Every structure is written in C-alpha cells, then in structure tokens.
Amino acid sequence: TAVQATQGRLTFPSTFWWGAATAAYQIEGSVSADGRTPSIWDTFASQPGRIDGGDTGATSTAHYLRYREDVKLMAELGLSAYRFSVAWPRVRRAGGAGWNEAGLDFYDRLVDELLAAGVRPVATLYHWDLPQELEDTGGWTSRDTALRFGEYAAAVATRLGDRVAMWNTLNEPWCSAFLGYGTGGHAPGRRGHVGALTATHHLLLAHGLGVAALRAAGVTGQVSVALNAGAVRPLTPAPADADAARRIDGLLNRIFFDPILRGVYPSDTIEDTKDLTDWHFVRPSDLATISAPIDAVCVNYYQPDLVSAAPAGELDHNTPYPTAQAVRFHPTPGPVTHMGWSVDPTGLRDLLVRIRRDYGDVPVYVTENGAAYDDRVGPDGGIEDPERIDYLRAHLAAVHEAIAAGVDLRGYFVWSLLDNFEWAFGFSRRFGLIHVDYATLQRTVKASGRWYSEAIAGNAIDV
Ligand code: GBH
C-alpha cells in the first residue's frame, strides 16, 4: 500500500510534498515598490472600520525585501514545496498597457532562490489582490475581468513557466465572490447576493482562461486551482436539516467542483437561486472553457460546517450564502482555535474521501491547513505553541487515513509559513510556523516549526 502505520508511527509516501503556504498581500509589504499599483486590499484596508486595529499590509512581514532570509528558513525546515502567490498589481502596469518587468523580476528571483534551496515553487496567480483599476471597471462582476486574468496568466507563465512545479489559477474563489461581493467582509467590500453569483461565474471563467493560457505557454508544472472546500454536515437526519446541508454543499463545494471537473453547474443550486437570478451571465461556451482538464485538485481545509434548518421566522441577513437565510450554522462540539474555528480533522478526511468518490481518482493536494493560536514565550525564550503541534499532527493523521483509503493525496501545505496579515483580522491572528515580531521584523521558528521539520526529515509523524 501507499502508506504504513506501525506502532504509532504514520509513514507517508516517499514522493509526498511537505509544504507551507503564504499569499502576496499577507506577507510582502512594499506596496508601492518597483511599479506595483494599488489593489482592492490596499483600498479596503485604508477604509476605517474594515480591518481590526486599522492594520494594513503596507509593511507586514516585509517579505518583498527579506525573501532570501525566508527561503533560507524554508530550507532549514526542510520544506519540499513552498506555495506563494503572485501579486497581479505588481505585474500589471497602470492603465493596463504591457507588463511590469520589475514586478515579474521579483518572482523570478524568488523562484530561482527556491530552486537553489531545493524547495519546489508552487505559484498561485490570484490570492484576492485584484488591481484596483480593474475593480473600478466592475471587478469580478464584470466579464472583462476574466479576460484580463487570462492575459495576466499568460504573462506570468511566459516568465516562470519553465520552473514552477505547480500552478493554482485562483485561491478560494468562494471567498472572492461571497465575501468580497456578497457580505462585503472582504475587499472590495460590496454587498449583494446576485453580485456574488455573478462574480462566482466570472472567477470560474477566469480559472478556465487561466488554464488555457498556462497550457498555451507550455508550462512544465501541474495546473490546478485551490478551493476552500469542506464537509457540510446536517445537525440531525431530519429532512429539513439534510436539505439545509445539501443547499450549503451546493453553494460552497459543488458550485466550483462541478463546473471545473464535470462541465456543469449543479442543477439543484441553479434551482435554489432561481428567484435571485436566471444565471444569464453564463454564455454557452463558458462551461467548456471552465472544465478544461487540470492535473490535480487542490483544497484548503479549516473546519467542517454543521447546519440545520432555522426555526420558522429566523433569518440570517448576513449569511454569505445566497438564498440560505433560513439555514443556521452551529458550532461543532470540541476545541476551537483563536479564529473560533472548530478543530475537526475528520472533516478533512471526509472531504478527501468525498472528492475521490464524487469526482474520481484525481491527484489531490491540501494546499492550506493550519490554525491561529496565541504563542507563548517559553522559559528558554523559544516560542511555544503546543496547540498548533496537536492540530497539525491530527490533520496529518487524517491525511494519512485518506491515503490509506485510496485517495491519491500528493502533498500537504501548512497555512502559514509566517505569521502574517490575516485579512479582516489584521495582525491579531497568528497562523505561522515562524513567529514574526512586527516591530523588528525578526523571524523565530516556533516549536511547531521544529516539530514539522522533524516530521519532514522522517517522512512520518508519531501519533
Ligand atoms: C484561507 O481562507 C485563505 O486562503 C488564507 O489567505 C487565510 O489567511 C487563511 O485561510 C486563514 O484564514 O461564512 O463568512 O463566516 C480562509 C477560508 C472560508 C474561512 C470561509 C472562513 C467562513 C467565512 N475561510 N470561512 S463566513
């Protein structure tokens, strides 16, 4: 079999990728260096009340200036892969004419540094930082933005296509659409369920056009997309609760998986949302574009959802899920992280097994998994984060179980390499394997980073 479990030790396949992930706006800083133009997150973070503590990504961890030091730390940890994102506003020129070579140069240097350190580069083309100029012409509610994304993907592929091991066109289009245009909790902060569904389709189209651009450029790496998928569970077996779970599963998982992997939107989700929209923004050839073959499925997993039908008359007017105001979300029993998210590794195993069951024997990567916890300084001055070690161990054990169950799971990336700008929560939440002191920008590998490094060295975890 692919994996072994002996005497409390779980061994991973010899080809397993042990990774860590970041995203451009969350770590880079240097937001006006070398011709970078503003993104929707610069704008959003500058608006009062949007981000905890008024934080912005203007400096953050200063990775743009310190990437060499950070790659050195990755090599010390022994990472076999590093997932970063390319900032579209570094690559696009103001006004949209031509490409900013200085911006591309940064990622060129980063990729070379990674390869020299023996770390596989995994590049995400869009991790939520839309150029503000494109938002000003409609953002993801405009079809044109998808076409512009295809052109941008081609420009990056031309520069990095010979050296990147895996591509993600998009990171978590659900968040871009449903939080960016639905609840307004993420940039650009627009609200409305029709806009969220329109944005969903244009993001999927952008994915398809991105795949076409990467293929046309002849990239050598795998082509994929990272979805924030999750297990959705009904609170009880009652039909009304089962139907609530079906509805949310449609709007979280199948609305992305089905077009990409099967070339169709889920018919029940179209039906659920028919009073909101007739989906006129879907043109006949779009689904063929969206379902262009990809080489792997990438999922970011944090927690499962537990849902029920709300009692009659109870409506959630802030739900990100269009037409699901009458669905109630429940905390799952058990421990939670500093985000308030439940720690439930069975949700990861169930998700991975479900992908294989419903979408076939496709290679899968977990491109994000991790937890926010407050770190403590130990007696020896080290950063102690035992909860994070427990979290990672339990989730890696769930990954191991999925592999044993036949899932073609090829790699796992911890979110995140470094403490960073946690979107609407600013710097108040720390996800890193490496602690960042934001006053001095000093990096310190946490106990969890040392634990992960030992797991990588042994290609195994002790449970
Ligand atoms: C990921 O998204 C991101 O890719 C990464 O950048 C981020 O730093 C990391 O996780 C940690 O947050 O229904 O409105 O209550 C997070 C995925 C999906 C988690 C939506 C919260 C519920 C939002 N998120 N989910 S809501």
Short mmCIF file of C-alpha atoms and ligand atoms in Angstrom, two decimals:
data_model
loop_
_atom_site.label_atom_id
_atom_site.label_comp_id
_atom_site.label_asym_id
_atom_site.label_seq_id
_atom_site.Cartn_x
_atom_site.Cartn_y
_atom_site.Cartn_z
CA THR A 1 0.00 0.00 0.00
CA ALA A 2 0.96 3.65 -0.37
CA VAL A 3 1.37 4.30 3.33
CA GLN A 4 2.36 2.50 6.51
CA ALA A 5 1.24 2.70 10.09
CA THR A 6 3.38 0.88 12.62
CA GLN A 7 3.40 1.27 16.39
CA GLY A 8 2.02 4.79 16.50
CA ARG A 9 4.15 5.99 13.60
CA LEU A 10 2.49 7.01 10.33
CA THR A 11 4.81 7.00 7.32
CA PHE A 12 3.97 9.00 4.19
CA PRO A 13 4.63 8.11 0.55
CA SER A 14 8.26 8.75 -0.39
CA THR A 15 7.17 11.32 -3.01
CA PHE A 16 4.98 13.29 -0.58
CA TRP A 17 5.31 17.10 -0.75
CA TRP A 18 5.71 18.68 2.70
CA GLY A 19 4.89 22.33 2.15
CA ALA A 20 3.96 25.65 3.64
CA ALA A 21 1.90 28.43 2.08
CA THR A 22 1.63 32.23 2.04
CA ALA A 23 -0.06 34.91 -0.09
CA ALA A 24 1.36 38.09 -1.57
CA TYR A 25 -0.69 40.77 0.20
CA GLN A 26 -0.42 38.95 3.51
CA ILE A 27 3.40 38.94 3.67
CA GLU A 28 5.10 41.11 1.07
CA GLY A 29 4.68 44.73 2.17
CA SER A 30 6.45 47.18 -0.22
CA VAL A 31 3.09 48.05 -1.73
CA SER A 32 4.39 50.82 -3.96
CA ALA A 33 7.82 49.40 -4.82
CA ASP A 34 9.03 48.85 -8.38
CA GLY A 35 5.85 49.94 -10.12
CA ARG A 36 3.29 48.00 -8.07
CA THR A 37 -0.15 49.58 -8.44
CA PRO A 38 -2.88 49.57 -5.76
CA SER A 39 -5.05 46.50 -5.24
CA ILE A 40 -8.54 46.23 -3.79
CA TRP A 41 -6.97 45.18 -0.48
CA ASP A 42 -4.91 48.40 -0.25
CA THR A 43 -8.12 50.35 -0.77
CA PHE A 44 -10.20 48.21 1.59
CA ALA A 45 -7.60 48.29 4.36
CA SER A 46 -7.40 52.09 4.12
CA GLN A 47 -11.14 52.41 4.86
CA PRO A 48 -11.96 52.96 8.56
CA GLY A 49 -13.59 50.03 10.32
CA ARG A 50 -12.75 47.39 7.75
CA ILE A 51 -9.75 45.76 9.45
CA ASP A 52 -9.21 45.04 13.15
CA GLY A 53 -6.93 47.65 14.67
CA GLY A 54 -6.79 49.58 11.38
CA ASP A 55 -3.98 47.28 10.22
CA THR A 56 -2.88 47.20 6.58
CA GLY A 57 -0.46 45.13 4.51
CA ALA A 58 1.74 48.14 3.73
CA THR A 59 4.73 46.65 5.58
CA SER A 60 3.54 43.34 7.04
CA THR A 61 6.46 40.88 7.28
CA ALA A 62 8.46 42.79 4.63
CA HIS A 63 8.95 39.54 2.72
CA TYR A 64 9.46 41.50 -0.51
CA LEU A 65 12.72 42.76 0.97
CA ARG A 66 13.54 39.68 3.09
CA TYR A 67 12.64 36.83 0.76
CA ARG A 68 16.21 35.47 0.78
CA GLU A 69 16.17 35.11 4.55
CA ASP A 70 12.73 33.48 4.33
CA VAL A 71 13.85 30.95 1.72
CA LYS A 72 16.80 30.12 3.97
CA LEU A 73 14.34 29.38 6.78
CA MET A 74 12.32 27.15 4.43
CA ALA A 75 15.47 25.22 3.61
CA GLU A 76 16.23 24.86 7.33
CA LEU A 77 12.75 23.46 7.91
CA GLY A 78 13.36 21.08 5.01
CA LEU A 79 10.22 22.04 3.05
CA SER A 80 9.85 20.16 -0.21
CA ALA A 81 7.48 22.79 -1.60
CA TYR A 82 6.53 26.42 -0.98
CA ARG A 83 3.22 27.89 -2.13
CA PHE A 84 3.27 31.65 -2.70
CA SER A 85 1.06 33.95 -4.72
CA VAL A 86 1.98 36.36 -7.48
CA ALA A 87 0.55 39.85 -6.98
CA TRP A 88 -1.35 40.84 -10.13
CA PRO A 89 -0.84 44.55 -9.23
CA ARG A 90 2.95 44.03 -9.38
CA VAL A 91 2.73 42.55 -12.87
CA ARG A 92 0.05 44.73 -14.48
CA ARG A 93 1.04 48.26 -15.44
CA ALA A 94 -1.18 51.22 -14.57
CA GLY A 95 -3.62 51.65 -17.45
CA GLY A 96 -3.12 48.04 -18.47
CA ALA A 97 -0.59 48.58 -21.25
CA GLY A 98 2.13 45.92 -21.23
CA TRP A 99 3.66 44.22 -18.22
CA ASN A 100 5.81 45.50 -15.41
CA GLU A 101 9.10 43.64 -15.81
CA ALA A 102 10.35 44.86 -12.42
CA GLY A 103 7.39 43.16 -10.75
CA LEU A 104 7.97 39.93 -12.64
CA ASP A 105 11.65 40.13 -11.71
CA PHE A 106 10.78 39.70 -8.04
CA TYR A 107 9.03 36.36 -8.61
CA ASP A 108 11.80 35.32 -10.99
CA ARG A 109 14.37 35.87 -8.22
CA LEU A 110 12.15 34.14 -5.65
CA VAL A 111 11.71 31.07 -7.85
CA ASP A 112 15.44 30.82 -8.52
CA GLU A 113 16.19 31.19 -4.82
CA LEU A 114 13.71 28.39 -4.02
CA LEU A 115 15.17 26.04 -6.61
CA ALA A 116 18.69 26.72 -5.37
CA ALA A 117 17.48 25.82 -1.86
CA GLY A 118 15.85 22.59 -3.07
CA VAL A 119 12.29 23.81 -2.48
CA ARG A 120 9.64 23.32 -5.23
CA PRO A 121 7.91 26.57 -6.21
CA VAL A 122 4.09 26.41 -6.24
CA ALA A 123 2.58 29.61 -7.65
CA THR A 124 -0.96 30.91 -7.15
CA LEU A 125 -1.90 33.55 -9.71
CA TYR A 126 -4.74 35.17 -7.77
CA HIS A 127 -4.96 35.27 -3.99
CA TRP A 128 -7.56 38.07 -3.74
CA ASP A 129 -5.45 41.13 -4.68
CA LEU A 130 -7.31 42.43 -7.74
CA PRO A 131 -5.75 45.56 -9.28
CA GLN A 132 -7.93 48.47 -8.10
CA GLU A 133 -8.19 49.76 -11.67
CA LEU A 134 -9.99 46.55 -12.64
CA GLU A 135 -12.38 46.90 -9.71
CA ASP A 136 -13.12 50.42 -10.93
CA THR A 137 -14.41 48.93 -14.19
CA GLY A 138 -16.63 46.39 -12.39
CA GLY A 139 -14.23 43.94 -10.77
CA TRP A 140 -15.40 40.33 -10.74
CA THR A 141 -18.97 41.33 -11.57
CA SER A 142 -17.58 42.26 -14.99
CA ARG A 143 -16.86 39.54 -17.53
CA ASP A 144 -13.98 41.61 -18.83
CA THR A 145 -12.01 40.95 -15.62
CA ALA A 146 -11.87 37.23 -16.50
CA LEU A 147 -10.42 38.07 -19.92
CA ARG A 148 -7.82 40.34 -18.31
CA PHE A 149 -6.92 37.50 -15.93
CA GLY A 150 -6.20 35.21 -18.88
CA GLU A 151 -3.77 37.77 -20.31
CA TYR A 152 -2.08 38.20 -16.94
CA ALA A 153 -1.75 34.41 -16.55
CA ALA A 154 -0.03 34.27 -19.94
CA ALA A 155 2.46 36.98 -18.91
CA VAL A 156 3.43 35.19 -15.69
CA ALA A 157 3.57 31.79 -17.41
CA THR A 158 5.92 33.16 -20.04
CA ARG A 159 8.29 34.33 -17.32
CA LEU A 160 8.09 31.47 -14.77
CA GLY A 161 6.63 28.56 -16.76
CA ASP A 162 9.89 26.63 -17.05
CA ARG A 163 10.49 26.47 -13.28
CA VAL A 164 7.20 26.36 -11.32
CA ALA A 165 6.24 22.85 -10.11
CA MET A 166 2.53 23.54 -9.73
CA TRP A 167 0.16 26.38 -10.58
CA ASN A 168 -3.03 27.41 -8.84
CA THR A 169 -5.03 29.74 -11.06
CA LEU A 170 -7.14 31.04 -8.15
CA ASN A 171 -7.14 30.75 -4.40
CA GLU A 172 -10.58 30.18 -2.88
CA PRO A 173 -12.84 31.86 -5.43
CA TRP A 174 -15.68 31.29 -2.92
CA CYS A 175 -14.12 33.93 -0.66
CA SER A 176 -13.53 36.38 -3.50
CA ALA A 177 -17.15 36.09 -4.62
CA PHE A 178 -19.17 35.51 -1.44
CA LEU A 179 -17.16 37.64 1.00
CA GLY A 180 -15.85 40.25 -1.49
CA TYR A 181 -19.15 40.86 -3.32
CA GLY A 182 -21.70 39.11 -1.02
CA THR A 183 -21.23 40.06 2.64
CA GLY A 184 -18.65 42.77 1.99
CA GLY A 185 -16.40 41.42 4.75
CA HIS A 186 -13.51 41.17 2.30
CA ALA A 187 -12.30 43.55 -0.40
CA PRO A 188 -13.79 45.19 -2.39
CA GLY A 189 -16.48 45.25 0.33
CA ARG A 190 -19.50 45.12 -1.94
CA ARG A 191 -22.77 43.54 -0.76
CA GLY A 192 -25.40 41.61 -2.70
CA HIS A 193 -26.18 38.01 -3.50
CA VAL A 194 -26.65 38.48 -7.24
CA GLY A 195 -23.24 40.13 -7.43
CA ALA A 196 -21.72 37.21 -5.54
CA LEU A 197 -23.15 34.67 -8.00
CA THR A 198 -22.11 36.80 -10.98
CA ALA A 199 -18.60 37.07 -9.53
CA THR A 200 -18.55 33.30 -8.97
CA HIS A 201 -19.12 32.67 -12.65
CA HIS A 202 -16.55 35.22 -13.79
CA LEU A 203 -13.98 33.77 -11.39
CA LEU A 204 -14.65 30.30 -12.79
CA LEU A 205 -14.30 31.68 -16.30
CA ALA A 206 -11.02 33.33 -15.25
CA HIS A 207 -9.84 29.94 -13.99
CA GLY A 208 -10.65 28.34 -17.36
CA LEU A 209 -8.98 31.12 -19.33
CA GLY A 210 -6.00 30.86 -16.96
CA VAL A 211 -5.68 27.13 -17.60
CA ALA A 212 -5.77 27.80 -21.36
CA ALA A 213 -3.07 30.48 -21.03
CA LEU A 214 -0.81 28.25 -18.93
CA ARG A 215 -1.17 25.38 -21.42
CA ALA A 216 -0.57 27.69 -24.39
CA ALA A 217 2.62 28.94 -22.73
CA GLY A 218 3.79 25.34 -22.35
CA VAL A 219 4.32 25.42 -18.60
CA THR A 220 6.15 22.35 -17.31
CA GLY A 221 4.40 22.19 -13.92
CA GLN A 222 0.99 20.84 -12.94
CA VAL A 223 -2.03 23.10 -13.41
CA SER A 224 -4.69 23.31 -10.72
CA VAL A 225 -6.92 25.57 -8.62
CA ALA A 226 -7.25 25.86 -4.83
CA LEU A 227 -10.79 25.65 -3.43
CA ASN A 228 -11.89 26.25 0.16
CA ALA A 229 -13.92 23.09 0.22
CA GLY A 230 -15.36 21.44 3.30
CA ALA A 231 -17.58 18.73 4.62
CA VAL A 232 -21.11 20.06 5.27
CA ARG A 233 -23.00 18.07 7.88
CA PRO A 234 -26.66 18.19 8.89
CA LEU A 235 -27.29 18.71 12.61
CA THR A 236 -29.86 15.89 12.59
CA PRO A 237 -31.02 13.37 9.98
CA ALA A 238 -34.36 15.23 9.70
CA PRO A 239 -35.19 16.01 6.05
CA ALA A 240 -35.19 19.78 6.66
CA ASP A 241 -31.66 19.65 8.09
CA ALA A 242 -30.47 17.35 5.32
CA ASP A 243 -31.85 19.83 2.82
CA ALA A 244 -30.03 22.71 4.54
CA ALA A 245 -26.78 20.72 4.23
CA ARG A 246 -27.47 19.97 0.58
CA ARG A 247 -28.09 23.65 -0.14
CA ILE A 248 -24.87 24.80 1.57
CA ASP A 249 -22.85 21.99 0.00
CA GLY A 250 -24.08 23.23 -3.38
CA LEU A 251 -23.08 26.83 -2.70
CA LEU A 252 -19.72 26.02 -1.10
CA ASN A 253 -18.39 22.92 -2.85
CA ARG A 254 -20.33 21.75 -5.89
CA ILE A 255 -20.75 25.24 -7.40
CA PHE A 256 -16.96 25.10 -8.03
CA PHE A 257 -16.16 21.39 -8.32
CA ASP A 258 -18.96 20.57 -10.78
CA PRO A 259 -18.19 23.21 -13.44
CA ILE A 260 -14.44 22.59 -13.20
CA LEU A 261 -14.46 18.79 -13.11
CA ARG A 262 -17.72 17.95 -14.91
CA GLY A 263 -18.50 21.00 -17.04
CA VAL A 264 -21.92 21.67 -15.46
CA TYR A 265 -23.34 23.79 -12.68
CA PRO A 266 -25.21 21.76 -10.04
CA SER A 267 -28.85 21.81 -11.12
CA ASP A 268 -30.18 21.98 -7.56
CA THR A 269 -28.12 25.11 -6.87
CA ILE A 270 -29.38 26.76 -10.07
CA GLU A 271 -32.89 25.85 -8.91
CA ASP A 272 -32.27 27.08 -5.33
CA THR A 273 -31.17 30.51 -6.63
CA LYS A 274 -33.67 30.94 -9.48
CA ASP A 275 -35.65 33.67 -7.69
CA LEU A 276 -32.46 35.72 -7.42
CA THR A 277 -31.04 35.26 -10.89
CA ASP A 278 -31.59 33.38 -14.13
CA TRP A 279 -27.80 33.00 -14.48
CA HIS A 280 -27.88 34.97 -17.75
CA PHE A 281 -24.17 35.76 -17.28
CA VAL A 282 -23.31 32.15 -18.25
CA ARG A 283 -22.64 32.02 -22.00
CA PRO A 284 -22.96 28.76 -23.94
CA SER A 285 -19.26 28.04 -24.41
CA ASP A 286 -18.18 29.07 -20.89
CA LEU A 287 -18.53 25.67 -19.28
CA ALA A 288 -16.27 24.09 -21.88
CA THR A 289 -13.63 26.73 -21.04
CA ILE A 290 -14.09 26.24 -17.29
CA SER A 291 -13.82 22.44 -17.49
CA ALA A 292 -10.53 22.31 -19.39
CA PRO A 293 -8.59 19.35 -17.94
CA ILE A 294 -6.47 20.09 -14.88
CA ASP A 295 -3.71 17.94 -13.40
CA ALA A 296 -4.76 17.93 -9.76
CA VAL A 297 -7.37 19.24 -7.34
CA CYS A 298 -6.15 21.50 -4.53
CA VAL A 299 -8.18 22.05 -1.38
CA ASN A 300 -7.75 24.40 1.56
CA TYR A 301 -9.36 22.95 4.67
CA TYR A 302 -10.00 24.55 8.06
CA GLN A 303 -13.22 23.17 9.53
CA PRO A 304 -16.43 21.35 8.59
CA ASP A 305 -19.79 23.11 8.63
CA LEU A 306 -22.66 21.90 10.79
CA VAL A 307 -26.04 23.20 9.67
CA SER A 308 -29.74 22.91 10.31
CA ALA A 309 -32.95 24.46 9.07
CA ALA A 310 -33.51 27.58 11.18
CA PRO A 311 -36.70 27.73 13.25
CA ALA A 312 -39.59 29.31 11.32
CA GLY A 313 -39.15 33.06 11.09
CA GLU A 314 -35.44 33.12 11.95
CA LEU A 315 -33.48 34.61 9.04
CA ASP A 316 -29.75 35.32 8.83
CA HIS A 317 -29.48 38.52 6.81
CA ASN A 318 -25.68 38.45 6.91
CA THR A 319 -25.20 34.99 5.51
CA PRO A 320 -22.70 34.80 2.65
CA TYR A 321 -24.82 32.05 1.07
CA PRO A 322 -27.40 33.36 -1.43
CA THR A 323 -30.92 32.10 -0.65
CA ALA A 324 -29.75 30.39 2.55
CA GLN A 325 -31.03 32.94 5.08
CA ALA A 326 -33.08 30.16 6.67
CA VAL A 327 -30.05 27.97 7.35
CA ARG A 328 -28.49 28.11 10.80
CA PHE A 329 -24.77 27.36 11.32
CA HIS A 330 -23.83 25.60 14.54
CA PRO A 331 -20.52 25.42 16.39
CA THR A 332 -19.21 21.87 16.33
CA PRO A 333 -18.58 20.45 19.78
CA GLY A 334 -15.00 20.41 20.99
CA PRO A 335 -12.00 22.72 20.96
CA VAL A 336 -11.71 25.82 18.77
CA THR A 337 -8.73 27.83 17.53
CA HIS A 338 -8.10 31.55 18.06
CA MET A 339 -10.31 32.16 15.00
CA GLY A 340 -13.15 30.37 16.80
CA TRP A 341 -12.97 27.62 14.18
CA SER A 342 -13.54 24.08 15.37
CA VAL A 343 -10.69 21.58 15.37
CA ASP A 344 -12.12 18.63 13.45
CA PRO A 345 -9.69 16.55 11.41
CA THR A 346 -12.41 14.04 10.49
CA GLY A 347 -13.80 16.82 8.28
CA LEU A 348 -10.57 16.78 6.27
CA ARG A 349 -10.59 13.01 5.83
CA ASP A 350 -14.27 13.07 4.83
CA LEU A 351 -13.66 15.85 2.30
CA LEU A 352 -10.77 14.00 0.67
CA VAL A 353 -12.66 10.71 0.51
CA ARG A 354 -15.69 12.53 -0.91
CA ILE A 355 -13.64 14.13 -3.72
CA ARG A 356 -12.49 10.69 -4.84
CA ARG A 357 -15.99 9.25 -4.55
CA ASP A 358 -17.73 12.04 -6.48
CA TYR A 359 -15.06 13.30 -8.87
CA GLY A 360 -12.86 10.27 -9.48
CA ASP A 361 -9.31 9.19 -8.85
CA VAL A 362 -7.64 12.56 -9.40
CA PRO A 363 -4.40 13.69 -7.72
CA VAL A 364 -5.21 15.89 -4.71
CA TYR A 365 -3.14 18.34 -2.67
CA VAL A 366 -4.09 20.00 0.60
CA THR A 367 -2.77 23.47 -0.26
CA GLU A 368 -3.74 25.04 3.09
CA ASN A 369 -4.42 23.70 6.56
CA GLY A 370 -3.45 25.26 9.84
CA ALA A 371 -4.59 27.16 12.90
CA ALA A 372 -4.34 30.51 14.64
CA TYR A 373 -3.18 30.37 18.25
CA ASP A 374 -1.62 32.85 20.62
CA ASP A 375 2.02 31.94 21.07
CA ARG A 376 3.75 31.95 24.42
CA VAL A 377 7.38 32.69 25.11
CA GLY A 378 8.82 29.67 26.93
CA PRO A 379 11.37 29.73 29.77
CA ASP A 380 14.24 29.40 27.30
CA GLY A 381 12.95 32.27 25.17
CA GLY A 382 11.54 29.95 22.49
CA ILE A 383 8.04 30.33 21.05
CA GLU A 384 5.78 27.61 22.47
CA ASP A 385 2.63 26.65 20.51
CA PRO A 386 1.68 23.12 21.58
CA GLU A 387 -1.92 23.52 20.33
CA ARG A 388 -0.62 24.07 16.80
CA ILE A 389 1.50 20.92 17.01
CA ASP A 390 -1.56 18.94 18.11
CA TYR A 391 -3.62 20.49 15.31
CA LEU A 392 -1.07 19.66 12.61
CA ARG A 393 -0.46 16.14 13.91
CA ALA A 394 -4.18 15.36 13.96
CA HIS A 395 -4.75 16.75 10.46
CA LEU A 396 -1.74 14.96 9.02
CA ALA A 397 -3.11 11.76 10.56
CA ALA A 398 -6.41 12.47 8.76
CA VAL A 399 -4.48 12.94 5.51
CA HIS A 400 -2.75 9.63 6.15
CA GLU A 401 -6.12 7.93 6.69
CA ALA A 402 -7.37 9.34 3.38
CA ILE A 403 -4.31 7.99 1.57
CA ALA A 404 -4.86 4.58 3.19
CA ALA A 405 -8.47 4.78 1.95
CA GLY A 406 -7.22 5.17 -1.63
CA VAL A 407 -7.15 8.94 -2.14
CA ASP A 408 -4.27 9.95 -4.43
CA LEU A 409 -3.12 12.64 -1.99
CA ARG A 410 0.25 14.01 -3.10
CA GLY A 411 1.11 16.75 -0.64
CA TYR A 412 0.19 18.98 2.29
CA PHE A 413 0.90 22.68 2.88
CA VAL A 414 0.68 24.31 6.30
CA TRP A 415 -1.02 27.68 6.43
CA SER A 416 1.17 29.50 7.07
CA LEU A 417 4.94 29.72 6.78
CA LEU A 418 4.99 33.04 8.63
CA ASP A 419 2.67 34.96 10.91
CA ASN A 420 1.04 37.49 8.59
CA PHE A 421 -1.77 39.92 7.75
CA GLU A 422 -4.89 37.84 8.43
CA TRP A 423 -7.26 39.85 6.18
CA ALA A 424 -10.12 41.46 8.15
CA PHE A 425 -8.41 40.38 11.40
CA GLY A 426 -5.19 42.23 10.59
CA PHE A 427 -2.22 41.12 12.68
CA SER A 428 -4.39 39.96 15.59
CA ARG A 429 -4.29 36.32 14.48
CA ARG A 430 -1.07 34.32 14.09
CA PHE A 431 -1.02 31.27 11.80
CA GLY A 432 2.74 30.89 11.29
CA LEU A 433 5.20 28.06 11.81
CA ILE A 434 7.56 31.01 12.15
CA HIS A 435 6.85 33.87 14.53
CA VAL A 436 7.22 37.42 13.22
CA ASP A 437 7.93 40.30 15.59
CA TYR A 438 6.24 43.13 13.70
CA ALA A 439 8.29 45.80 15.47
CA THR A 440 11.69 44.38 14.50
CA LEU A 441 10.59 42.03 11.67
CA GLN A 442 12.65 39.34 13.36
CA ARG A 443 11.67 35.75 12.49
CA THR A 444 11.75 32.95 15.10
CA VAL A 445 10.91 29.35 14.28
CA LYS A 446 8.16 28.22 16.68
CA ALA A 447 8.06 24.84 18.43
CA SER A 448 5.53 23.81 15.76
CA GLY A 449 8.05 24.70 13.05
CA ARG A 450 10.64 22.47 14.68
CA TRP A 451 8.07 19.70 15.04
CA TYR A 452 7.11 19.99 11.35
CA SER A 453 10.75 19.93 10.38
CA GLU A 454 11.24 16.63 12.24
CA ALA A 455 8.18 15.16 10.53
CA ILE A 456 9.61 16.16 7.16
CA ALA A 457 13.01 14.71 7.97
CA GLY A 458 11.45 11.37 8.98
CA ASN A 459 8.70 11.49 6.31
CA ALA A 460 6.43 10.42 9.17
CA ILE A 461 4.54 11.59 12.23
CA ASP A 462 4.30 9.96 15.64
CA VAL A 463 0.74 9.74 16.88
C1 GBH B 1 -7.79 30.97 3.85
O1 GBH B 1 -9.11 31.39 3.81
C2 GBH B 1 -7.02 31.91 3.00
O2 GBH B 1 -6.67 31.33 1.76
C3 GBH B 1 -5.80 32.49 3.65
O3 GBH B 1 -5.36 33.60 2.92
C4 GBH B 1 -6.14 32.83 5.09
O4 GBH B 1 -5.12 33.56 5.71
C5 GBH B 1 -6.38 31.54 5.80
O5 GBH B 1 -7.36 30.78 5.16
C6 GBH B 1 -6.79 31.73 7.24
O6 GBH B 1 -7.96 32.45 7.35
O7 GBH B 1 -19.08 32.15 6.39
O8 GBH B 1 -18.31 34.45 6.40
O9 GBH B 1 -18.14 33.12 8.39
C7 GBH B 1 -9.95 31.10 4.88
C8 GBH B 1 -11.15 30.29 4.49
C9 GBH B 1 -13.50 30.35 4.32
C10 GBH B 1 -12.51 30.60 6.46
C11 GBH B 1 -14.77 30.97 4.85
C12 GBH B 1 -13.77 31.23 6.99
C13 GBH B 1 -16.20 31.21 6.82
C14 GBH B 1 -16.49 32.61 6.42
N1 GBH B 1 -12.36 30.84 5.05
N2 GBH B 1 -14.91 30.73 6.28
S1 GBH B 1 -18.12 33.12 6.92
#
